[in-house]
């Protein structure tokens, strides 16, 4: 008999802790979408664990009435690896930010992806250090003037999606705080995927980096600047869905459907399982100020089925027991060779 | 062991059936086997030489000799001189031999083979059944034993480092005991993965040596704040920085004692001999679980790689380790994750238990509720509480005993860690000469056994030999206000019994 999973609602996920994010912060929306989606997933609440590092985003677990750990800077992925490795049946979520996951914790991020633990990684990217009050982050654009870069940042920024593709992640997606429906859908997909799911969430820090993603999130520009990818559907965007992406060899080009008379079905059809094409899409990363820039993709870039680390780990134990039998402590202590002194 | 010499052809020549290849049939399990393909490496060292293959292969013995020079810590000048005399007239052969000799030496150095070996003085050995054991092997067995006795899954997160890696090698062979080993991407991930496993209800363990322990410091502080059981083994080597990876030293005691930000007390135990690594790792696990705290166990290169006969225990005779996972709310309708029991330990509430959902973290927390708290008085209270919890461990560890001699007298030699053998034999010799000297060896360093002060005050004078510039002595002087005297050696080498005996004799004016 299947165990009965006690139903719960979004209200049951609210803790008694006062939320300390700045009023207007994009994090509020993300917590709300997560609280909306999680009760629908059919996971017992007591089996859900949120693990975070340090930063504004990392306060997240305090606002989720599940098990949780607010750990140290950059290390959430490493802690989650141990938890998932030892307790594969738990639903483990990592909440992190651009500084936490890509700067101080960059190493753990790439390694958890290549190992493919079945966890969900939510990276709140606000392109700034919020908690430490406004220094540039590894995703801030070059030239950014911040408290620590009065003459403009000279760092070349990370492209988080391309980084994850490079680390052989098995689920790579992007969403945004200002599109609740899309974010909810992506969270569901991330949970469904068995393997390390990486979700980059554009998040507005209205105090230190207000409007960083405005061009993608505001009604007036959103349709022309964003490309919502859907599996099996053509890559179409624009005010009246009148523009498409066509692949000439390996070069993506923007096609004006009205002017060329081409149909949507002549365009690039999105295939989430195509690694090469996902790689190209991950490189749709132009500065929107450049003329002829490509739109910024949202949705699922890439999905791959690959055995999860915790399953391989458990399997080795089963195999070892099958081969050698259940370990016997006394014979282990005794070893192979003994002698007796009278 | 020259692996090249164990191919089917050679086995046949030696009349050994192939199935009984000693490299594969486990008959060497009780020895530390160093495998190397001497032929291949000798040829590689002489690549481009004008000598024929036969002549090149004749230089193989030089490779092994070079290797041994490293292991036994000897200068090569003698052999170089000898070769010069013998082959001086054949420069290409001389050159080849010297090259291969150095290649063997360098190979040992690069592989970070330990150059100090544990030696035991033949002593009267108590009746019983024995096996051979090395320190790192004993540590691995103790972890499995503690997991079995406590009923917990063992999760060992680690990163390779000399001289601790053999614990990983040993554990990864024992997966039929349900041991999960995780070779992490770095030292920080190693400890963090173990913290994650402990949060999930496993026995989380990590091990390293000094430089790796330094990297783990922040996460140790986290484990202490989370109040989760965790065992951290430090197989010490010469420091600072990369220091002397293959040499032994006891210079990380202060690192264990103080090496974290904030006031961050962590219990410390130390092993005295290779087989004692079993006892003290087992104790570290027991204390970690009972106190819900990270525990540091100090070993060092000398005992980790050294072997001795061990009267191994029966599993039934090992101390029981009782785990009490939280099952129910502990305050009426509420669950208080930081409510304390008689040991001042908090409940271990692992994910999966309905109704006990809670959040823990590195930020200071309110007494009992565990909620974030920046309140001044609460912080001071929690700092004192964490210290008191560690001090409370003295209630459930054994009293300090006297190894050799009496519990009062003129002179006490107080040691810790791998100096055990040298101190013990020096004190035995001194007593045979009629000197009033005793030996006590501290295995529990934080907290100390309750009666340690009494023992120290019972002697007119205390000498503390350490393979560092004086670390335990600082702690003892601070705690007991005694004018103890140090005997220090920082050469990457263990003490000899003579060095300690001389010190004792000097003290008595001999
Ligand atoms: S600083 Fe920015 S990211 Fe942090 S809580 Fe405030 S608005 Fe949000």
mmCIF file of N, CA and C and ligand atoms in Angstrom, chain A residues 21-22 25 56 126 130 203 205-208, ligand 1:
data_model
loop_
_atom_site.group_PDB
_atom_site.id
_atom_site.type_symbol
_atom_site.label_atom_id
_atom_site.label_comp_id
_atom_site.label_asym_id
_atom_site.label_seq_id
_atom_site.Cartn_x
_atom_site.Cartn_y
_atom_site.Cartn_z
ATOM 1 N N UNK A 21 13.770 40.500 4.093
ATOM 2 C CA UNK A 21 14.212 41.089 2.829
ATOM 3 C C UNK A 21 13.678 42.521 2.715
ATOM 4 N N UNK A 22 14.345 43.347 1.909
ATOM 5 C CA UNK A 22 13.888 44.725 1.714
ATOM 6 C C UNK A 22 12.511 44.695 1.055
ATOM 7 N N UNK A 25 11.749 43.596 -2.808
ATOM 8 C CA UNK A 25 12.781 42.682 -3.313
ATOM 9 C C UNK A 25 12.140 41.543 -4.112
ATOM 10 N N UNK A 56 21.547 37.358 0.549
ATOM 11 C CA UNK A 56 20.126 37.655 0.747
ATOM 12 C C UNK A 56 19.284 36.427 0.422
ATOM 13 N N UNK A 126 20.996 38.343 -9.040
ATOM 14 C CA UNK A 126 20.648 39.770 -9.066
ATOM 15 C C UNK A 126 21.822 40.631 -9.508
ATOM 16 N N UNK A 130 24.128 41.927 -2.466
ATOM 17 C CA UNK A 130 23.132 42.704 -1.731
ATOM 18 C C UNK A 130 23.417 42.750 -0.240
ATOM 19 N N UNK A 203 16.551 38.000 -10.645
ATOM 20 C CA UNK A 203 15.890 38.533 -9.452
ATOM 21 C C UNK A 203 16.294 39.979 -9.256
ATOM 22 N N UNK A 205 17.176 43.221 -7.406
ATOM 23 C CA UNK A 205 17.560 43.777 -6.108
ATOM 24 C C UNK A 205 17.245 45.254 -6.213
ATOM 25 N N UNK A 206 16.090 45.601 -5.663
ATOM 26 C CA UNK A 206 15.644 46.978 -5.893
ATOM 27 C C UNK A 206 16.416 47.993 -5.069
ATOM 28 N N UNK A 207 17.277 47.539 -4.187
ATOM 29 C CA UNK A 207 18.055 48.489 -3.395
ATOM 30 C C UNK A 207 19.420 48.782 -4.035
ATOM 31 N N UNK A 208 20.114 47.743 -4.485
ATOM 32 C CA UNK A 208 21.473 47.969 -4.975
ATOM 33 C C UNK A 208 21.647 47.806 -6.488
HETATM 34 S S1 LIG C 1 19.575 43.957 -0.695
HETATM 35 FE FE1 LIG C 1 18.612 43.558 -2.636
HETATM 36 S S2 LIG C 1 18.567 41.342 -2.842
HETATM 37 FE FE2 LIG C 1 18.954 41.834 -0.700
HETATM 38 S S3 LIG C 1 16.947 41.801 0.263
HETATM 39 FE FE3 LIG C 1 17.378 43.917 -0.315
HETATM 40 S S4 LIG C 1 16.502 44.115 -2.332
HETATM 41 FE FE4 LIG C 1 16.632 41.949 -1.932
#
